[in-house]
mmCIF file of C-alpha atoms in Angstrom:
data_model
loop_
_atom_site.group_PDB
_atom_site.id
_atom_site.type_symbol
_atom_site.label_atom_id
_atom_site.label_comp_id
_atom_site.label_asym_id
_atom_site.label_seq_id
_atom_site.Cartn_x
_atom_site.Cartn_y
_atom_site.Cartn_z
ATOM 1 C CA UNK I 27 0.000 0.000 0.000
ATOM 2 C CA UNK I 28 1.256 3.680 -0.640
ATOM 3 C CA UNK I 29 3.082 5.148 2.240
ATOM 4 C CA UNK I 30 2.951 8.541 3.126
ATOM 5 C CA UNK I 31 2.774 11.045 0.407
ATOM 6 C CA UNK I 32 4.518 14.571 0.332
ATOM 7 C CA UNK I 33 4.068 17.275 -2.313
ATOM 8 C CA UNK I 34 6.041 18.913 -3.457
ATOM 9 C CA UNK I 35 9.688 17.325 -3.081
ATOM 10 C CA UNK I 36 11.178 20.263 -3.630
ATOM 11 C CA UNK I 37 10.442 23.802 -2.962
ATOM 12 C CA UNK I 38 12.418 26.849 -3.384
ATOM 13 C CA UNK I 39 10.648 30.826 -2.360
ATOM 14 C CA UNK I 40 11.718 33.778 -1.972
ATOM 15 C CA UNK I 41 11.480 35.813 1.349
ATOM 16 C CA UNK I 42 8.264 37.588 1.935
ATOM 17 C CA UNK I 43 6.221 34.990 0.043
ATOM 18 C CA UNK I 44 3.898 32.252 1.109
ATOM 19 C CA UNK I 45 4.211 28.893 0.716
ATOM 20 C CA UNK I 46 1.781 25.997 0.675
ATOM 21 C CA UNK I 47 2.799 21.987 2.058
ATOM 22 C CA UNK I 48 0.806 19.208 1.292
ATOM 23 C CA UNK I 49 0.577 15.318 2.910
ATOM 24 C CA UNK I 50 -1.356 12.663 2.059
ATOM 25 C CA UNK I 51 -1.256 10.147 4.913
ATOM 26 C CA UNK I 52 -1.287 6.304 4.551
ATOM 27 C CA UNK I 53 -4.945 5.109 3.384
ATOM 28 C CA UNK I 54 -7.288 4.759 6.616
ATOM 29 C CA UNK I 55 -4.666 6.842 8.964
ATOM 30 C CA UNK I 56 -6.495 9.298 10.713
ATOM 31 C CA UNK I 57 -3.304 10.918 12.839
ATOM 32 C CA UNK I 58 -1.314 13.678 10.150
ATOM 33 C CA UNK I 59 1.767 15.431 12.554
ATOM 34 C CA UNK I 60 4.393 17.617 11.016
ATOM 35 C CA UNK I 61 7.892 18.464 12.058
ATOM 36 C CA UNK I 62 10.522 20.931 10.634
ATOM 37 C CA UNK I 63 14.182 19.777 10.549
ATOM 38 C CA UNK I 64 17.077 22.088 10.506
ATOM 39 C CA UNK I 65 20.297 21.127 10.865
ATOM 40 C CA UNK I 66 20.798 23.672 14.033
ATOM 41 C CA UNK I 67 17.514 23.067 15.803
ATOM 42 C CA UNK I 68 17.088 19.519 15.140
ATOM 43 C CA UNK I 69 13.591 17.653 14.422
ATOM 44 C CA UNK I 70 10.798 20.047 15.815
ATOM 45 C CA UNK I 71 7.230 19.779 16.637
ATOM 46 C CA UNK I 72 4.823 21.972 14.514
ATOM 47 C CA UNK I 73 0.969 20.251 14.473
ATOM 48 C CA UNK I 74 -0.712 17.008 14.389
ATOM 49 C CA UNK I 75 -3.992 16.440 13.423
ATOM 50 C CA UNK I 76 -6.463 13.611 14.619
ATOM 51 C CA UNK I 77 -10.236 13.739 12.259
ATOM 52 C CA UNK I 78 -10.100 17.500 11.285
ATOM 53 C CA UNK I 79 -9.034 18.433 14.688
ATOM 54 C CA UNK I 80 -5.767 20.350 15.809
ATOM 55 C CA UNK I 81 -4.758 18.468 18.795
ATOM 56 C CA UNK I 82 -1.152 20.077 19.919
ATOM 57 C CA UNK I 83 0.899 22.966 18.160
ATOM 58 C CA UNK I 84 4.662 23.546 18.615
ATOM 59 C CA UNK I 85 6.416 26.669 19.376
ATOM 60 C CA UNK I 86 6.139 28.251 16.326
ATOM 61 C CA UNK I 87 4.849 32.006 15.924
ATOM 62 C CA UNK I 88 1.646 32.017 13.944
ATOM 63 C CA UNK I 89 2.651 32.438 10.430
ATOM 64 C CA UNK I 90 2.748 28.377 10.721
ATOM 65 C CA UNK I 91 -0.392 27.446 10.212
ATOM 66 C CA UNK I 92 -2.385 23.871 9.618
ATOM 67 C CA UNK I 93 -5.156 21.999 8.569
ATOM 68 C CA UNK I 94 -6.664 18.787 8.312
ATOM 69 C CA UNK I 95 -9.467 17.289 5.685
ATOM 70 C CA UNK I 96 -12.071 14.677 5.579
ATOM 71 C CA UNK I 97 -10.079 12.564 3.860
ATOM 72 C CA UNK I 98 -7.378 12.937 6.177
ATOM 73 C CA UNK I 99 -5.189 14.867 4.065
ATOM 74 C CA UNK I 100 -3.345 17.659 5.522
ATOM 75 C CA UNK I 101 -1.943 21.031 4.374
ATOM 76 C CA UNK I 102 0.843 23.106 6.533
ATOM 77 C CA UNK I 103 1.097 26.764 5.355
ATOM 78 C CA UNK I 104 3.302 29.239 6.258
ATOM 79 C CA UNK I 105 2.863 32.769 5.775
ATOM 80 C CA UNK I 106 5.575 35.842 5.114
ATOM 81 C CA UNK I 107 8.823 33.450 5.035
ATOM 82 C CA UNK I 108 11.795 34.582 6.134
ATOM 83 C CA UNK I 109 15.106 32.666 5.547
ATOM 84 C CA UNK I 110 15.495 30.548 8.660
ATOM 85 C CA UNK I 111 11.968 28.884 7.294
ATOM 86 C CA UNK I 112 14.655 27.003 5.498
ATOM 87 C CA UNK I 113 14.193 23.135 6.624
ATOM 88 C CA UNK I 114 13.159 19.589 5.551
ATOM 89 C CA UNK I 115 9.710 19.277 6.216
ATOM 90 C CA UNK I 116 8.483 16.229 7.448
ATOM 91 C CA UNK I 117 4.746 14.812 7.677
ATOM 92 C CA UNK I 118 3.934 11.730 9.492
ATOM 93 C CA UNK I 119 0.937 9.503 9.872
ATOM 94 C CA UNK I 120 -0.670 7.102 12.427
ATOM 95 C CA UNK I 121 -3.539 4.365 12.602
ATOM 96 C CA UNK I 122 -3.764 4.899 15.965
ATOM 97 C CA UNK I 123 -5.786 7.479 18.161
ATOM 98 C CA UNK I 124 -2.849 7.753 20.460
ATOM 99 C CA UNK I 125 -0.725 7.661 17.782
ATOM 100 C CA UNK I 126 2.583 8.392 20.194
ATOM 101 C CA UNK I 127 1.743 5.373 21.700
ATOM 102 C CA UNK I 128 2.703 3.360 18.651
ATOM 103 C CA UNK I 129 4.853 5.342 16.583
ATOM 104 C CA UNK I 130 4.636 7.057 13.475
ATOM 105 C CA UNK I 131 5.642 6.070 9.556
ATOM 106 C CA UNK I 132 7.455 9.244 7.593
ATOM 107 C CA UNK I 133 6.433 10.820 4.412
ATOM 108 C CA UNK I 134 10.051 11.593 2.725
ATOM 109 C CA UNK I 135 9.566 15.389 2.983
ATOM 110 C CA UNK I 136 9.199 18.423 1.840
ATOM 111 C CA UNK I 137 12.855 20.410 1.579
ATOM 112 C CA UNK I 138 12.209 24.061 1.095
ATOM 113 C CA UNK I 139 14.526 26.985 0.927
ATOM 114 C CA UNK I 140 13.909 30.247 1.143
ATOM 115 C CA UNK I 141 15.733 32.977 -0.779
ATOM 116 C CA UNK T 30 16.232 22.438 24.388
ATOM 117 C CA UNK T 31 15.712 18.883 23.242
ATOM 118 C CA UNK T 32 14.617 16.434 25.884
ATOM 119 C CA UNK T 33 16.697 13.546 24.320
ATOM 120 C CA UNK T 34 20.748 13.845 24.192
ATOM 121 C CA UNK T 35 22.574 11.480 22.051
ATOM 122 C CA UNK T 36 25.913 10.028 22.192
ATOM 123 C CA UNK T 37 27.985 9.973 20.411
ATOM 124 C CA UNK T 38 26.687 12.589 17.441
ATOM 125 C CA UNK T 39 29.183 10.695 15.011
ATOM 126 C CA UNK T 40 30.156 6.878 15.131
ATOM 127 C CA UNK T 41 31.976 5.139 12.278
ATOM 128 C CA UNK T 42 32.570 1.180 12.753
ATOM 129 C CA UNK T 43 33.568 -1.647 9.984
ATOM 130 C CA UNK T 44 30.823 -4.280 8.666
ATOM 131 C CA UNK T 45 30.163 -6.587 10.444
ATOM 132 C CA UNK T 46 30.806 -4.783 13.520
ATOM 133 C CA UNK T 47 28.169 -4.225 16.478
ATOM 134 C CA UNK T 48 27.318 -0.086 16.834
ATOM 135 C CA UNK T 49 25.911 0.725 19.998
ATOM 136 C CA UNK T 50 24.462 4.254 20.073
ATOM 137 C CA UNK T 51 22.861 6.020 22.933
ATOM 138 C CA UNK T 52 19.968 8.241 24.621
ATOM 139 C CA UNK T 53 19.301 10.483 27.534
ATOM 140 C CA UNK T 54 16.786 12.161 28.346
ATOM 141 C CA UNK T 55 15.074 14.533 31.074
ATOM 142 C CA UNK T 56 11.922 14.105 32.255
ATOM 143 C CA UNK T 57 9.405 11.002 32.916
ATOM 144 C CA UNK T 58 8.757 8.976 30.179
ATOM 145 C CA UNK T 59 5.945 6.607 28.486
ATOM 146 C CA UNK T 60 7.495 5.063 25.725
ATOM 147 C CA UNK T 61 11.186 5.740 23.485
ATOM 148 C CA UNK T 62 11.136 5.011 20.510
ATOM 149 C CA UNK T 63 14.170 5.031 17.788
ATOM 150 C CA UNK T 64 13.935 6.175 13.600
ATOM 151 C CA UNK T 65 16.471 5.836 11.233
ATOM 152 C CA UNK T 66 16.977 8.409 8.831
ATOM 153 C CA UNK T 67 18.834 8.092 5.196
ATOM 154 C CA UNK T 68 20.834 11.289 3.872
ATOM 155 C CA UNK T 69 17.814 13.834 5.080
ATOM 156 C CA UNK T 70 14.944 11.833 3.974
ATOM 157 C CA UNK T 71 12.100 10.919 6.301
ATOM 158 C CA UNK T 72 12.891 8.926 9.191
ATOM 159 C CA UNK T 73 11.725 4.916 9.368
ATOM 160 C CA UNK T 74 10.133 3.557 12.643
ATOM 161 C CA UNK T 75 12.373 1.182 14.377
ATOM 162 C CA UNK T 76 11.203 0.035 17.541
ATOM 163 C CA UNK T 77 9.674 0.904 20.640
ATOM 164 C CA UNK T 78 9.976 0.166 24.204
ATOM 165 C CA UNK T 79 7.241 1.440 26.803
ATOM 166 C CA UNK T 80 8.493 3.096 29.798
ATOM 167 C CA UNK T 81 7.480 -1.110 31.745
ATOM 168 C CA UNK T 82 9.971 -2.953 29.300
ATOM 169 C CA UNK T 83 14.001 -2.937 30.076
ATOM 170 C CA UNK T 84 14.607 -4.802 26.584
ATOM 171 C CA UNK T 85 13.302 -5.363 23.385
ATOM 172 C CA UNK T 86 14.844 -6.896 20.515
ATOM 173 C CA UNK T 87 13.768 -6.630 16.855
ATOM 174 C CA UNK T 88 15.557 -8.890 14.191
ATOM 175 C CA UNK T 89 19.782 -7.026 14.750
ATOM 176 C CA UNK T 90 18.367 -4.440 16.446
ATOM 177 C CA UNK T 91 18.075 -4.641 20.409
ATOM 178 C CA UNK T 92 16.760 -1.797 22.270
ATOM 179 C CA UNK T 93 17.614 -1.319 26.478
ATOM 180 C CA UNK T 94 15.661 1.276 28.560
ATOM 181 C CA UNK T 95 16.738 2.517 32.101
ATOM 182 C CA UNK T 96 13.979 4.610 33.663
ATOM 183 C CA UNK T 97 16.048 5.346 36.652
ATOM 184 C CA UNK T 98 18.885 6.796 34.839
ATOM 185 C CA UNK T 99 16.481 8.466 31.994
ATOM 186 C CA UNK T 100 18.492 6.622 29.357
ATOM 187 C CA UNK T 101 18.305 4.121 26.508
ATOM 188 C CA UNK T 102 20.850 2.500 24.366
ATOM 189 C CA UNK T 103 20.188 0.818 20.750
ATOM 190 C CA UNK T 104 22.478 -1.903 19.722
ATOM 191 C CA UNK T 105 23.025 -2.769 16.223
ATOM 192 C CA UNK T 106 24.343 -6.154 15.421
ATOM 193 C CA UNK T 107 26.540 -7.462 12.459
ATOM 194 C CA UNK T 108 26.374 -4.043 10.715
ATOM 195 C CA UNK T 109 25.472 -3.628 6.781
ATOM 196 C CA UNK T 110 26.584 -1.047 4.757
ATOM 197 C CA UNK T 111 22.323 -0.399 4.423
ATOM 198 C CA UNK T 112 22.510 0.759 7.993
ATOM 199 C CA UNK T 113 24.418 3.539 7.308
ATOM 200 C CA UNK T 114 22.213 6.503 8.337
ATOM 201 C CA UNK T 115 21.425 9.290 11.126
ATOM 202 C CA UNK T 116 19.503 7.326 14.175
ATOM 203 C CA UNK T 117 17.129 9.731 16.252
ATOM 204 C CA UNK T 118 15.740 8.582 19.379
ATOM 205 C CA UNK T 119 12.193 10.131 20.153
ATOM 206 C CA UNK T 120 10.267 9.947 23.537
ATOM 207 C CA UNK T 121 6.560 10.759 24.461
ATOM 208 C CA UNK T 122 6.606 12.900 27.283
ATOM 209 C CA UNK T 123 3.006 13.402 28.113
ATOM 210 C CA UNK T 124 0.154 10.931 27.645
ATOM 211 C CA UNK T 125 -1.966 12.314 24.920
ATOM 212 C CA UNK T 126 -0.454 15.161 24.369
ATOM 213 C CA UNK T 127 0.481 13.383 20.273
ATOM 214 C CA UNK T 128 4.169 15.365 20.343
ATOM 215 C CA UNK T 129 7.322 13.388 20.005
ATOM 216 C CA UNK T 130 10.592 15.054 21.325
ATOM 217 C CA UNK T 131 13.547 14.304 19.408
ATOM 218 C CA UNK T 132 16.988 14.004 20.125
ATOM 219 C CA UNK T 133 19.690 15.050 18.303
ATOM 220 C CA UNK T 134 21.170 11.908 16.343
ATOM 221 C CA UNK T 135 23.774 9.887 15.694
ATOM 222 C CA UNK T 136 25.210 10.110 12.022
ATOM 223 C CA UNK T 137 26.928 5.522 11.811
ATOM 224 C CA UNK T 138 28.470 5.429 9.277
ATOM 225 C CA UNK T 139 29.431 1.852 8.071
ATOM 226 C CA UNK T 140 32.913 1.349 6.227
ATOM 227 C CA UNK T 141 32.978 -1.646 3.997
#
């Protein structure tokens, strides 16, 4: 079955802009988180997402913003980048409610760097 | 700061060798769990031990947790040139609250 699904691979914008993150979870997973990577802060917490509902955020100012569909899909925006927005992007999904519980399976990113 | 310290950040053994790599963290626990990671893609599930278990093994890997000294070692056994990659280990902190805290990492690198 298809694993976790991240669009686009690759991502390159320019300061100022907005940009747009998309993940498409593992068929039937209902638990979408998202982390940002940077080689100076390490894997960090941004959102995760159980049925449509936001149910933790990270310590990230409010131009990081989420969302979660029906279908289980998920989106991550972020508005007005600014260069350390640089990072790998990573979505995860989970069959389980308490999806910490029993760990998560990886989506292979998003890397996006901002100019 | 991260809740989970890793040691050592770099470790570079022959194949065939054993690579032990290990984890400290802070605060009370429920469950560590470890990922592998290939040249900055997304990280791969390994195991997971719940804060009741000392051991658990999983094909070469094997997995130790000490609750009384907040720290966990994985063990890698007869090493591959495949298991060269970054290993993170990631614990849940607070029931429910769906947020794993990473650590840091440890780049093994395995010479043929």
């Amino acid at each position: 079955k298809a694993g976790v699904t991240q669009t686009p691979r690759y991502l390159i914008k320019t300061r100022g802009q907005q940009v747009t993150l998309s993940c498409s979870p593992i068929s039937g997973h209902r638990s979408v988180s998202w982390y940002q990577q940077t080689p100076g802060q390490g894997l960090q917490f941004l959102f995760e997402y159980f049925s449509e509902t936001q149910r933790n955020k990270g310590n990230f100012p409010g131009r990081f913003s989420g969302r979660q569909f029906s279908n289980s899909r998920s989106e991550m925006n972020v508005s007005t980048l600014e260069l350390g927005d640089s990072a790998l992007y990573l979505c995860a999904s989970s069959l389980a409610r308490q999806a910490t519980a029993y760990g998560y399976t990886f989506g292979s990113g998003t890397r996006l760097t901002v100019v | 700061s991260q809740q989970g310290e890793e040691d050592p950040q770099a470790l570079s053994i022959q194949e065939g060798e054993n690579a032990t790599m290990n984890c400290s963290y802070k605060t009370s626990i429920n469950n560590l769990q470890w990922y592998r990671q290939n040249s900055g893609r997304g990280l791969v599930h390994l195991i997971l031990i719940r804060s009741n278990e000392r051991e658990k093994h999983s094909g070469r890997l094997r997995v130790t947790l000490d609750t009384s000294k907040k720290s966990s070692s994985l063990l890698i056994t007869a090493s591959r040139a495949a298991d060269t990659a970054s290993y993170f280990c990631a614990t849940e902190i607070i029931q429910g609250a769906q947020k794993l805290v990473f650590g840091q990492g440890t780049r093994l690198t395995i010479n043929p």
